[in-house]
Amino acid sequence: MIQIAVLGYGTVGSGVVEVIETNKADINKKAGEELNVKYILDLRDFPGDPYESKVVHDYNIILNDPEVAIICETMGGQKPAYDFTKQALLAGKSVCTSNKELVAAHGPELIQIAKENHCNYLFEASVGGGIPIIRPLNYSLTAEKIDGITGILNGTTNYILTKMDKEGADFEEVLKEAQEKGYAERNPEADVEGYDACRKIAILSSLMCGKNVKYEDIYTEGITKISAADFKYAKQMNKSVKLLAMSRDTQDGFFAMVAPFMISREHPLYSVSDVFNAVYVHGNMLGDSMYYGRGAGKLPTASAVVSDVVDCARHQGKTIMCFWDAEDVQVADIGEAKRKFFVRVKADQREAAMEAFGSLAEVNVGLTDEFAFMTQVLSEKEFDEKLEKAGGCINRIRMMA
Ligand code: HSE
């Protein structure tokens, strides 16, 4: 029997216990041994809960129990998750986590400690919730040189943008409704400002490069400036607006960013709606492949954590290879990244915009107090210079090629 401990009995932690219980027979068969949740660490007590007797408040009980072989870290945040994880790995206990913040900040160090102690630090649930994406990048696509990843990696913002698209509503209105329904956090900053997606693309990019892509180096822009009017223009162009997290390994360098993009109906990511996530991967042999599913939520995320537990059970005493070295990747300045831009300026800036941008394609939805257009392909730097000459804008959205 393999003894497991769950750190944090919140949404994901309780989901882990539920997944192990519900699919017990199948999971045990696949793990090759029976799995048993021996401890649940939480600050709270859970009177009446069927697992009440397993709840402990002192981490040392878990750490010092030689029977515990696998720990599920579903606490989130860096403190005390970092210390707990490090201590567990140093003690030779594998750790499976959903904690993207910790993985993005300390991934290579924790992977290395796991390696030195013949155990594993696995993080399938840290990106895309229940979508298998870490394992495909680590195992299935090893014959590929992956040169592009584009993801819809945040369920909250995708839900908000989908509603804005369908209902013609404004950002604030939809956010309020999403908060009332419990889809968006009371403090939605990490989601709507793109920070959550930034951590996730940092993790995927690191696996793509085999080296460390620091999340601090990734240009990140959220969706707070996107309005109902932007969606009117998007519709006119047969497009929608999506918050994309992307990285590209090009001859000109390694680029990564998180920002809202105009995306065409023809693109597979266009149809990824509501809280769903998807990751679109380009490899030099395979071409494009896409991984789609529920990117958040109790059971989907817990399912990914438990899949890692099964992997640890199958590889006891061995470390599963993960190519993520501590060496930092030089992330190129996005000023050099080239693309078309959609721009809205005030009606009286029409001449100035035409002069500054030269060749442009007007987009008209009948809003008489503004002038909207699509630029030619420009670098971000060129675009900023031209926009300044034109006198700034109401909004501008990058176009997905
Ligand atoms: N807040 C995240 C989201 C949860 O909305 O996608 C999953 O990481």
PDB file of N, CA and C in Angstrom, residues 289-388:
ATOM      1  N   SER A 289      -0.704  20.706 -33.009  1.00  0.00           N
ATOM      2  CA  SER A 289      -1.564  19.805 -32.231  1.00  0.00           C
ATOM      3  C   SER A 289      -2.213  20.661 -31.150  1.00  0.00           C
ATOM      4  N   MET A 290      -3.404  20.224 -30.697  1.00  0.00           N
ATOM      5  CA  MET A 290      -4.098  21.042 -29.704  1.00  0.00           C
ATOM      6  C   MET A 290      -4.618  20.181 -28.563  1.00  0.00           C
ATOM      7  N   TYR A 291      -4.553  20.716 -27.358  1.00  0.00           N
ATOM      8  CA  TYR A 291      -4.946  20.022 -26.134  1.00  0.00           C
ATOM      9  C   TYR A 291      -6.026  20.876 -25.484  1.00  0.00           C
ATOM     10  N   TYR A 292      -7.198  20.292 -25.286  1.00  0.00           N
ATOM     11  CA  TYR A 292      -8.371  21.088 -24.918  1.00  0.00           C
ATOM     12  C   TYR A 292      -9.102  20.472 -23.735  1.00  0.00           C
ATOM     13  N   GLY A 293      -9.670  21.269 -22.887  1.00  0.00           N
ATOM     14  CA  GLY A 293     -10.472  20.712 -21.788  1.00  0.00           C
ATOM     15  C   GLY A 293     -10.732  21.726 -20.701  1.00  0.00           C
ATOM     16  N   ARG A 294     -11.112  21.207 -19.546  1.00  0.00           N
ATOM     17  CA  ARG A 294     -11.440  22.086 -18.426  1.00  0.00           C
ATOM     18  C   ARG A 294     -10.155  22.529 -17.724  1.00  0.00           C
ATOM     19  N   GLY A 295      -9.917  23.818 -17.780  1.00  0.00           N
ATOM     20  CA  GLY A 295      -8.660  24.364 -17.270  1.00  0.00           C
ATOM     21  C   GLY A 295      -8.677  24.712 -15.799  1.00  0.00           C
ATOM     22  N   ALA A 296      -9.815  24.515 -15.157  1.00  0.00           N
ATOM     23  CA  ALA A 296      -9.917  24.823 -13.731  1.00  0.00           C
ATOM     24  C   ALA A 296     -11.018  23.957 -13.140  1.00  0.00           C
ATOM     25  N   GLY A 297     -11.259  24.141 -11.856  1.00  0.00           N
ATOM     26  CA  GLY A 297     -12.351  23.408 -11.200  1.00  0.00           C
ATOM     27  C   GLY A 297     -11.825  22.245 -10.383  1.00  0.00           C
ATOM     28  N   LYS A 298     -12.621  21.875  -9.396  1.00  0.00           N
ATOM     29  CA  LYS A 298     -12.228  20.874  -8.403  1.00  0.00           C
ATOM     30  C   LYS A 298     -11.792  19.539  -9.027  1.00  0.00           C
ATOM     31  N   LEU A 299     -12.715  18.855  -9.680  1.00  0.00           N
ATOM     32  CA  LEU A 299     -12.400  17.488 -10.125  1.00  0.00           C
ATOM     33  C   LEU A 299     -11.442  17.441 -11.318  1.00  0.00           C
ATOM     34  N   PRO A 300     -11.575  18.339 -12.333  1.00  0.00           N
ATOM     35  CA  PRO A 300     -10.594  18.287 -13.423  1.00  0.00           C
ATOM     36  C   PRO A 300      -9.163  18.508 -12.917  1.00  0.00           C
ATOM     37  N   THR A 301      -8.984  19.506 -12.038  1.00  0.00           N
ATOM     38  CA  THR A 301      -7.626  19.789 -11.547  1.00  0.00           C
ATOM     39  C   THR A 301      -7.140  18.639 -10.665  1.00  0.00           C
ATOM     40  N   ALA A 302      -8.049  18.124  -9.821  1.00  0.00           N
ATOM     41  CA  ALA A 302      -7.680  17.011  -8.936  1.00  0.00           C
ATOM     42  C   ALA A 302      -7.313  15.775  -9.766  1.00  0.00           C
ATOM     43  N   SER A 303      -8.012  15.575 -10.857  1.00  0.00           N
ATOM     44  CA  SER A 303      -7.732  14.426 -11.721  1.00  0.00           C
ATOM     45  C   SER A 303      -6.279  14.478 -12.222  1.00  0.00           C
ATOM     46  N   ALA A 304      -5.835  15.686 -12.580  1.00  0.00           N
ATOM     47  CA  ALA A 304      -4.449  15.835 -13.054  1.00  0.00           C
ATOM     48  C   ALA A 304      -3.459  15.574 -11.917  1.00  0.00           C
ATOM     49  N   VAL A 305      -3.790  16.031 -10.708  1.00  0.00           N
ATOM     50  CA  VAL A 305      -2.897  15.772  -9.563  1.00  0.00           C
ATOM     51  C   VAL A 305      -2.793  14.259  -9.340  1.00  0.00           C
ATOM     52  N   VAL A 306      -3.938  13.586  -9.398  1.00  0.00           N
ATOM     53  CA  VAL A 306      -3.934  12.142  -9.127  1.00  0.00           C
ATOM     54  C   VAL A 306      -3.212  11.379 -10.250  1.00  0.00           C
ATOM     55  N   SER A 307      -3.282  11.893 -11.464  1.00  0.00           N
ATOM     56  CA  SER A 307      -2.534  11.228 -12.550  1.00  0.00           C
ATOM     57  C   SER A 307      -1.030  11.267 -12.247  1.00  0.00           C
ATOM     58  N   ASP A 308      -0.596  12.363 -11.628  1.00  0.00           N
ATOM     59  CA  ASP A 308       0.812  12.450 -11.208  1.00  0.00           C
ATOM     60  C   ASP A 308       1.109  11.482 -10.065  1.00  0.00           C
ATOM     61  N   VAL A 309       0.138  11.330  -9.164  1.00  0.00           N
ATOM     62  CA  VAL A 309       0.320  10.385  -8.042  1.00  0.00           C
ATOM     63  C   VAL A 309       0.531   8.979  -8.619  1.00  0.00           C
ATOM     64  N   VAL A 310      -0.281   8.627  -9.613  1.00  0.00           N
ATOM     65  CA  VAL A 310      -0.167   7.302 -10.240  1.00  0.00           C
ATOM     66  C   VAL A 310       1.219   7.155 -10.880  1.00  0.00           C
ATOM     67  N   ASP A 311       1.685   8.222 -11.534  1.00  0.00           N
ATOM     68  CA  ASP A 311       3.013   8.183 -12.158  1.00  0.00           C
ATOM     69  C   ASP A 311       4.101   7.980 -11.098  1.00  0.00           C
ATOM     70  N   CYS A 312       3.955   8.651  -9.968  1.00  0.00           N
ATOM     71  CA  CYS A 312       4.940   8.493  -8.878  1.00  0.00           C
ATOM     72  C   CYS A 312       4.909   7.065  -8.357  1.00  0.00           C
ATOM     73  N   ALA A 313       3.683   6.516  -8.225  1.00  0.00           N
ATOM     74  CA  ALA A 313       3.546   5.145  -7.710  1.00  0.00           C
ATOM     75  C   ALA A 313       4.227   4.155  -8.653  1.00  0.00           C
ATOM     76  N   ARG A 314       4.118   4.435  -9.921  1.00  0.00           N
ATOM     77  CA  ARG A 314       4.731   3.543 -10.917  1.00  0.00           C
ATOM     78  C   ARG A 314       6.252   3.683 -10.976  1.00  0.00           C
ATOM     79  N   HIS A 315       6.770   4.788 -10.477  1.00  0.00           N
ATOM     80  CA  HIS A 315       8.211   5.058 -10.587  1.00  0.00           C
ATOM     81  C   HIS A 315       8.851   5.235  -9.215  1.00  0.00           C
ATOM     82  N   GLN A 316       8.474   4.402  -8.259  1.00  0.00           N
ATOM     83  CA  GLN A 316       9.043   4.556  -6.913  1.00  0.00           C
ATOM     84  C   GLN A 316      10.547   4.324  -6.938  1.00  0.00           C
ATOM     85  N   GLY A 317      11.264   5.254  -6.314  1.00  0.00           N
ATOM     86  CA  GLY A 317      12.730   5.145  -6.256  1.00  0.00           C
ATOM     87  C   GLY A 317      13.415   5.635  -7.524  1.00  0.00           C
ATOM     88  N   LYS A 318      12.614   6.020  -8.522  1.00  0.00           N
ATOM     89  CA  LYS A 318      13.200   6.515  -9.790  1.00  0.00           C
ATOM     90  C   LYS A 318      12.676   7.910 -10.081  1.00  0.00           C
ATOM     91  N   THR A 319      13.504   8.687 -10.759  1.00  0.00           N
ATOM     92  CA  THR A 319      13.047  10.024 -11.129  1.00  0.00           C
ATOM     93  C   THR A 319      12.653  10.036 -12.598  1.00  0.00           C
ATOM     94  N   ILE A 320      11.445  10.547 -12.853  1.00  0.00           N
ATOM     95  CA  ILE A 320      10.966  10.670 -14.233  1.00  0.00           C
ATOM     96  C   ILE A 320      11.687  11.873 -14.836  1.00  0.00           C
ATOM     97  N   MET A 321      12.262  11.692 -16.013  1.00  0.00           N
ATOM     98  CA  MET A 321      13.032  12.772 -16.622  1.00  0.00           C
ATOM     99  C   MET A 321      12.150  13.978 -16.911  1.00  0.00           C
ATOM    100  N   CYS A 322      12.679  15.145 -16.602  1.00  0.00           N
ATOM    101  CA  CYS A 322      11.986  16.393 -16.928  1.00  0.00           C
ATOM    102  C   CYS A 322      13.075  17.378 -17.349  1.00  0.00           C
ATOM    103  N   PHE A 323      12.988  17.878 -18.562  1.00  0.00           N
ATOM    104  CA  PHE A 323      14.051  18.753 -19.052  1.00  0.00           C
ATOM    105  C   PHE A 323      13.699  20.213 -18.778  1.00  0.00           C
ATOM    106  N   TRP A 324      14.157  20.677 -17.645  1.00  0.00           N
ATOM    107  CA  TRP A 324      13.930  22.072 -17.253  1.00  0.00           C
ATOM    108  C   TRP A 324      15.139  22.496 -16.412  1.00  0.00           C
ATOM    109  N   ASP A 325      16.192  22.934 -17.099  1.00  0.00           N
ATOM    110  CA  ASP A 325      17.409  23.326 -16.401  1.00  0.00           C
ATOM    111  C   ASP A 325      17.253  24.705 -15.760  1.00  0.00           C
ATOM    112  N   ALA A 326      18.119  24.969 -14.799  1.00  0.00           N
ATOM    113  CA  ALA A 326      18.044  26.238 -14.070  1.00  0.00           C
ATOM    114  C   ALA A 326      18.515  27.433 -14.905  1.00  0.00           C
ATOM    115  N   GLU A 327      19.291  27.156 -15.965  1.00  0.00           N
ATOM    116  CA  GLU A 327      19.822  28.253 -16.800  1.00  0.00           C
ATOM    117  C   GLU A 327      18.674  29.090 -17.385  1.00  0.00           C
ATOM    118  N   ASP A 328      18.772  30.418 -17.241  1.00  0.00           N
ATOM    119  CA  ASP A 328      17.681  31.279 -17.717  1.00  0.00           C
ATOM    120  C   ASP A 328      17.725  31.480 -19.227  1.00  0.00           C
ATOM    121  N   VAL A 329      16.559  31.454 -19.829  1.00  0.00           N
ATOM    122  CA  VAL A 329      16.435  31.743 -21.260  1.00  0.00           C
ATOM    123  C   VAL A 329      16.428  33.263 -21.425  1.00  0.00           C
ATOM    124  N   GLN A 330      17.152  33.719 -22.434  1.00  0.00           N
ATOM    125  CA  GLN A 330      17.141  35.149 -22.755  1.00  0.00           C
ATOM    126  C   GLN A 330      15.844  35.444 -23.503  1.00  0.00           C
ATOM    127  N   VAL A 331      14.924  36.117 -22.868  1.00  0.00           N
ATOM    128  CA  VAL A 331      13.641  36.421 -23.532  1.00  0.00           C
ATOM    129  C   VAL A 331      13.818  37.718 -24.321  1.00  0.00           C
ATOM    130  N   ALA A 332      13.517  37.652 -25.624  1.00  0.00           N
ATOM    131  CA  ALA A 332      13.731  38.818 -26.495  1.00  0.00           C
ATOM    132  C   ALA A 332      12.754  39.942 -26.158  1.00  0.00           C
ATOM    133  N   ASP A 333      13.195  41.156 -26.417  1.00  0.00           N
ATOM    134  CA  ASP A 333      12.358  42.338 -26.222  1.00  0.00           C
ATOM    135  C   ASP A 333      11.182  42.258 -27.197  1.00  0.00           C
ATOM    136  N   ILE A 334       9.948  42.416 -26.698  1.00  0.00           N
ATOM    137  CA  ILE A 334       8.809  42.267 -27.614  1.00  0.00           C
ATOM    138  C   ILE A 334       8.767  43.389 -28.650  1.00  0.00           C
ATOM    139  N   GLY A 335       9.560  44.434 -28.433  1.00  0.00           N
ATOM    140  CA  GLY A 335       9.641  45.526 -29.415  1.00  0.00           C
ATOM    141  C   GLY A 335       9.971  45.015 -30.805  1.00  0.00           C
ATOM    142  N   GLU A 336      10.664  43.877 -30.872  1.00  0.00           N
ATOM    143  CA  GLU A 336      11.079  43.326 -32.178  1.00  0.00           C
ATOM    144  C   GLU A 336      10.029  42.385 -32.767  1.00  0.00           C
ATOM    145  N   ALA A 337       9.024  42.003 -31.981  1.00  0.00           N
ATOM    146  CA  ALA A 337       8.001  41.055 -32.485  1.00  0.00           C
ATOM    147  C   ALA A 337       7.115  41.761 -33.509  1.00  0.00           C
ATOM    148  N   LYS A 338       6.835  41.071 -34.611  1.00  0.00           N
ATOM    149  CA  LYS A 338       6.095  41.708 -35.714  1.00  0.00           C
ATOM    150  C   LYS A 338       4.702  41.122 -35.860  1.00  0.00           C
ATOM    151  N   ARG A 339       3.742  41.987 -36.124  1.00  0.00           N
ATOM    152  CA  ARG A 339       2.357  41.557 -36.344  1.00  0.00           C
ATOM    153  C   ARG A 339       1.527  42.740 -36.835  1.00  0.00           C
ATOM    154  N   LYS A 340       0.262  42.435 -37.207  1.00  0.00           N
ATOM    155  CA  LYS A 340      -0.668  43.522 -37.516  1.00  0.00           C
ATOM    156  C   LYS A 340      -1.352  43.946 -36.227  1.00  0.00           C
ATOM    157  N   PHE A 341      -1.856  45.174 -36.222  1.00  0.00           N
ATOM    158  CA  PHE A 341      -2.571  45.689 -35.052  1.00  0.00           C
ATOM    159  C   PHE A 341      -3.925  46.250 -35.477  1.00  0.00           C
ATOM    160  N   PHE A 342      -4.906  46.072 -34.607  1.00  0.00           N
ATOM    161  CA  PHE A 342      -6.196  46.729 -34.801  1.00  0.00           C
ATOM    162  C   PHE A 342      -6.190  47.956 -33.892  1.00  0.00           C
ATOM    163  N   VAL A 343      -6.565  49.113 -34.450  1.00  0.00           N
ATOM    164  CA  VAL A 343      -6.458  50.360 -33.690  1.00  0.00           C
ATOM    165  C   VAL A 343      -7.745  51.172 -33.780  1.00  0.00           C
ATOM    166  N   ARG A 344      -8.141  51.767 -32.661  1.00  0.00           N
ATOM    167  CA  ARG A 344      -9.279  52.715 -32.645  1.00  0.00           C
ATOM    168  C   ARG A 344      -8.770  54.068 -32.162  1.00  0.00           C
ATOM    169  N   VAL A 345      -8.982  55.104 -32.999  1.00  0.00           N
ATOM    170  CA  VAL A 345      -8.602  56.459 -32.585  1.00  0.00           C
ATOM    171  C   VAL A 345      -9.858  57.330 -32.648  1.00  0.00           C
ATOM    172  N   LYS A 346      -9.782  58.558 -32.118  1.00  0.00           N
ATOM    173  CA  LYS A 346     -10.936  59.473 -32.196  1.00  0.00           C
ATOM    174  C   LYS A 346     -11.102  59.907 -33.643  1.00  0.00           C
ATOM    175  N   ALA A 347     -12.343  60.254 -34.009  1.00  0.00           N
ATOM    176  CA  ALA A 347     -12.644  60.604 -35.406  1.00  0.00           C
ATOM    177  C   ALA A 347     -11.721  61.713 -35.912  1.00  0.00           C
ATOM    178  N   ASP A 348     -11.415  62.697 -35.052  1.00  0.00           N
ATOM    179  CA  ASP A 348     -10.590  63.820 -35.523  1.00  0.00           C
ATOM    180  C   ASP A 348      -9.102  63.462 -35.673  1.00  0.00           C
ATOM    181  N   GLN A 349      -8.746  62.208 -35.374  1.00  0.00           N
ATOM    182  CA  GLN A 349      -7.344  61.767 -35.572  1.00  0.00           C
ATOM    183  C   GLN A 349      -7.175  61.031 -36.904  1.00  0.00           C
ATOM    184  N   ARG A 350      -8.268  60.930 -37.676  1.00  0.00           N
ATOM    185  CA  ARG A 350      -8.235  60.145 -38.921  1.00  0.00           C
ATOM    186  C   ARG A 350      -7.023  60.514 -39.799  1.00  0.00           C
ATOM    187  N   GLU A 351      -6.881  61.816 -40.089  1.00  0.00           N
ATOM    188  CA  GLU A 351      -5.798  62.249 -40.985  1.00  0.00           C
ATOM    189  C   GLU A 351      -4.427  61.915 -40.391  1.00  0.00           C
ATOM    190  N   ALA A 352      -4.285  62.220 -39.104  1.00  0.00           N
ATOM    191  CA  ALA A 352      -2.996  61.974 -38.426  1.00  0.00           C
ATOM    192  C   ALA A 352      -2.666  60.482 -38.450  1.00  0.00           C
ATOM    193  N   ALA A 353      -3.671  59.646 -38.247  1.00  0.00           N
ATOM    194  CA  ALA A 353      -3.439  58.197 -38.235  1.00  0.00           C
ATOM    195  C   ALA A 353      -3.048  57.729 -39.637  1.00  0.00           C
ATOM    196  N   MET A 354      -3.746  58.290 -40.653  1.00  0.00           N
ATOM    197  CA  MET A 354      -3.433  57.867 -42.027  1.00  0.00           C
ATOM    198  C   MET A 354      -2.017  58.281 -42.403  1.00  0.00           C
ATOM    199  N   GLU A 355      -1.648  59.437 -41.944  1.00  0.00           N
ATOM    200  CA  GLU A 355      -0.294  59.922 -42.249  1.00  0.00           C
ATOM    201  C   GLU A 355       0.765  59.084 -41.521  1.00  0.00           C
ATOM    202  N   ALA A 356       0.489  58.799 -40.252  1.00  0.00           N
ATOM    203  CA  ALA A 356       1.474  58.058 -39.454  1.00  0.00           C
ATOM    204  C   ALA A 356       1.610  56.608 -39.915  1.00  0.00           C
ATOM    205  N   PHE A 357       0.501  55.977 -40.216  1.00  0.00           N
ATOM    206  CA  PHE A 357       0.548  54.542 -40.535  1.00  0.00           C
ATOM    207  C   PHE A 357       0.641  54.253 -42.031  1.00  0.00           C
ATOM    208  N   GLY A 358       0.390  55.267 -42.881  1.00  0.00           N
ATOM    209  CA  GLY A 358       0.451  55.039 -44.328  1.00  0.00           C
ATOM    210  C   GLY A 358      -0.641  54.091 -44.738  1.00  0.00           C
ATOM    211  N   SER A 359      -0.223  52.923 -45.198  1.00  0.00           N
ATOM    212  CA  SER A 359      -1.198  51.951 -45.677  1.00  0.00           C
ATOM    213  C   SER A 359      -1.938  51.301 -44.504  1.00  0.00           C
ATOM    214  N   LEU A 360      -3.252  51.470 -44.482  1.00  0.00           N
ATOM    215  CA  LEU A 360      -4.054  50.833 -43.430  1.00  0.00           C
ATOM    216  C   LEU A 360      -5.411  50.429 -44.001  1.00  0.00           C
ATOM    217  N   ALA A 361      -6.094  49.529 -43.304  1.00  0.00           N
ATOM    218  CA  ALA A 361      -7.405  49.062 -43.781  1.00  0.00           C
ATOM    219  C   ALA A 361      -8.470  49.481 -42.778  1.00  0.00           C
ATOM    220  N   GLU A 362      -9.372  50.377 -43.210  1.00  0.00           N
ATOM    221  CA  GLU A 362     -10.400  50.874 -42.292  1.00  0.00           C
ATOM    222  C   GLU A 362     -11.389  49.759 -41.933  1.00  0.00           C
ATOM    223  N   VAL A 363     -11.857  49.781 -40.678  1.00  0.00           N
ATOM    224  CA  VAL A 363     -12.921  48.864 -40.249  1.00  0.00           C
ATOM    225  C   VAL A 363     -14.053  49.758 -39.733  1.00  0.00           C
ATOM    226  N   ASN A 364     -15.251  49.618 -40.335  1.00  0.00           N
ATOM    227  CA  ASN A 364     -16.333  50.533 -39.998  1.00  0.00           C
ATOM    228  C   ASN A 364     -17.531  49.771 -39.416  1.00  0.00           C
ATOM    229  N   VAL A 365     -17.914  50.157 -38.191  1.00  0.00           N
ATOM    230  CA  VAL A 365     -19.118  49.545 -37.616  1.00  0.00           C
ATOM    231  C   VAL A 365     -20.167  50.619 -37.316  1.00  0.00           C
ATOM    232  N   GLY A 366     -19.970  51.803 -37.906  1.00  0.00           N
ATOM    233  CA  GLY A 366     -20.951  52.882 -37.763  1.00  0.00           C
ATOM    234  C   GLY A 366     -20.788  53.713 -36.503  1.00  0.00           C
ATOM    235  N   LEU A 367     -19.647  53.609 -35.817  1.00  0.00           N
ATOM    236  CA  LEU A 367     -19.415  54.475 -34.650  1.00  0.00           C
ATOM    237  C   LEU A 367     -18.773  55.756 -35.179  1.00  0.00           C
ATOM    238  N   THR A 368     -19.578  56.829 -35.265  1.00  0.00           N
ATOM    239  CA  THR A 368     -19.140  58.033 -35.986  1.00  0.00           C
ATOM    240  C   THR A 368     -18.088  58.855 -35.255  1.00  0.00           C
ATOM    241  N   ASP A 369     -17.994  58.673 -33.940  1.00  0.00           N
ATOM    242  CA  ASP A 369     -17.014  59.496 -33.218  1.00  0.00           C
ATOM    243  C   ASP A 369     -15.619  58.869 -33.168  1.00  0.00           C
ATOM    244  N   GLU A 370     -15.433  57.780 -33.901  1.00  0.00           N
ATOM    245  CA  GLU A 370     -14.091  57.196 -33.940  1.00  0.00           C
ATOM    246  C   GLU A 370     -13.735  56.654 -35.317  1.00  0.00           C
ATOM    247  N   PHE A 371     -12.441  56.393 -35.477  1.00  0.00           N
ATOM    248  CA  PHE A 371     -11.916  55.855 -36.726  1.00  0.00           C
ATOM    249  C   PHE A 371     -11.107  54.600 -36.365  1.00  0.00           C
ATOM    250  N   ALA A 372     -11.467  53.470 -36.984  1.00  0.00           N
ATOM    251  CA  ALA A 372     -10.798  52.213 -36.617  1.00  0.00           C
ATOM    252  C   ALA A 372     -10.158  51.596 -37.853  1.00  0.00           C
ATOM    253  N   PHE A 373      -9.037  50.970 -37.642  1.00  0.00           N
ATOM    254  CA  PHE A 373      -8.311  50.406 -38.787  1.00  0.00           C
ATOM    255  C   PHE A 373      -7.377  49.287 -38.360  1.00  0.00           C
ATOM    256  N   MET A 374      -6.922  48.567 -39.388  1.00  0.00           N
ATOM    257  CA  MET A 374      -5.955  47.496 -39.179  1.00  0.00           C
ATOM    258  C   MET A 374      -4.660  47.923 -39.857  1.00  0.00           C
ATOM    259  N   THR A 375      -3.553  47.761 -39.173  1.00  0.00           N
ATOM    260  CA  THR A 375      -2.270  48.191 -39.758  1.00  0.00           C
ATOM    261  C   THR A 375      -1.691  47.083 -40.653  1.00  0.00           C
ATOM    262  N   GLN A 376      -0.629  47.431 -41.334  1.00  0.00           N
ATOM    263  CA  GLN A 376       0.210  46.421 -41.998  1.00  0.00           C
ATOM    264  C   GLN A 376       1.012  45.699 -40.904  1.00  0.00           C
ATOM    265  N   VAL A 377       1.814  44.722 -41.309  1.00  0.00           N
ATOM    266  CA  VAL A 377       2.689  44.063 -40.322  1.00  0.00           C
ATOM    267  C   VAL A 377       3.756  45.057 -39.867  1.00  0.00           C
ATOM    268  N   LEU A 378       3.834  45.237 -38.563  1.00  0.00           N
ATOM    269  CA  LEU A 378       4.811  46.175 -37.990  1.00  0.00           C
ATOM    270  C   LEU A 378       5.446  45.539 -36.764  1.00  0.00           C
ATOM    271  N   SER A 379       6.646  45.974 -36.433  1.00  0.00           N
ATOM    272  CA  SER A 379       7.194  45.516 -35.146  1.00  0.00           C
ATOM    273  C   SER A 379       6.478  46.321 -34.060  1.00  0.00           C
ATOM    274  N   GLU A 380       6.481  45.800 -32.839  1.00  0.00           N
ATOM    275  CA  GLU A 380       5.826  46.504 -31.721  1.00  0.00           C
ATOM    276  C   GLU A 380       6.430  47.904 -31.572  1.00  0.00           C
ATOM    277  N   LYS A 381       7.745  47.978 -31.779  1.00  0.00           N
ATOM    278  CA  LYS A 381       8.447  49.256 -31.620  1.00  0.00           C
ATOM    279  C   LYS A 381       7.982  50.251 -32.683  1.00  0.00           C
ATOM    280  N   GLU A 382       7.930  49.777 -33.939  1.00  0.00           N
ATOM    281  CA  GLU A 382       7.464  50.657 -35.028  1.00  0.00           C
ATOM    282  C   GLU A 382       6.033  51.106 -34.760  1.00  0.00           C
ATOM    283  N   PHE A 383       5.222  50.150 -34.313  1.00  0.00           N
ATOM    284  CA  PHE A 383       3.815  50.466 -34.045  1.00  0.00           C
ATOM    285  C   PHE A 383       3.708  51.568 -32.992  1.00  0.00           C
ATOM    286  N   ASP A 384       4.451  51.423 -31.897  1.00  0.00           N
ATOM    287  CA  ASP A 384       4.379  52.418 -30.816  1.00  0.00           C
ATOM    288  C   ASP A 384       4.789  53.799 -31.314  1.00  0.00           C
ATOM    289  N   GLU A 385       5.822  53.841 -32.176  1.00  0.00           N
ATOM    290  CA  GLU A 385       6.294  55.139 -32.703  1.00  0.00           C
ATOM    291  C   GLU A 385       5.213  55.792 -33.570  1.00  0.00           C
ATOM    292  N   LYS A 386       4.606  54.960 -34.427  1.00  0.00           N
ATOM    293  CA  LYS A 386       3.577  55.501 -35.324  1.00  0.00           C
ATOM    294  C   LYS A 386       2.343  55.948 -34.531  1.00  0.00           C
ATOM    295  N   LEU A 387       2.015  55.158 -33.517  1.00  0.00           N
ATOM    296  CA  LEU A 387       0.837  55.499 -32.714  1.00  0.00           C
ATOM    297  C   LEU A 387       1.052  56.825 -31.979  1.00  0.00           C
ATOM    298  N   GLU A 388       2.253  57.022 -31.532  1.00  0.00           N
ATOM    299  CA  GLU A 388       2.564  58.283 -30.837  1.00  0.00           C
ATOM    300  C   GLU A 388       2.393  59.458 -31.802  1.00  0.00           C
TER     301      GLU A 388
END
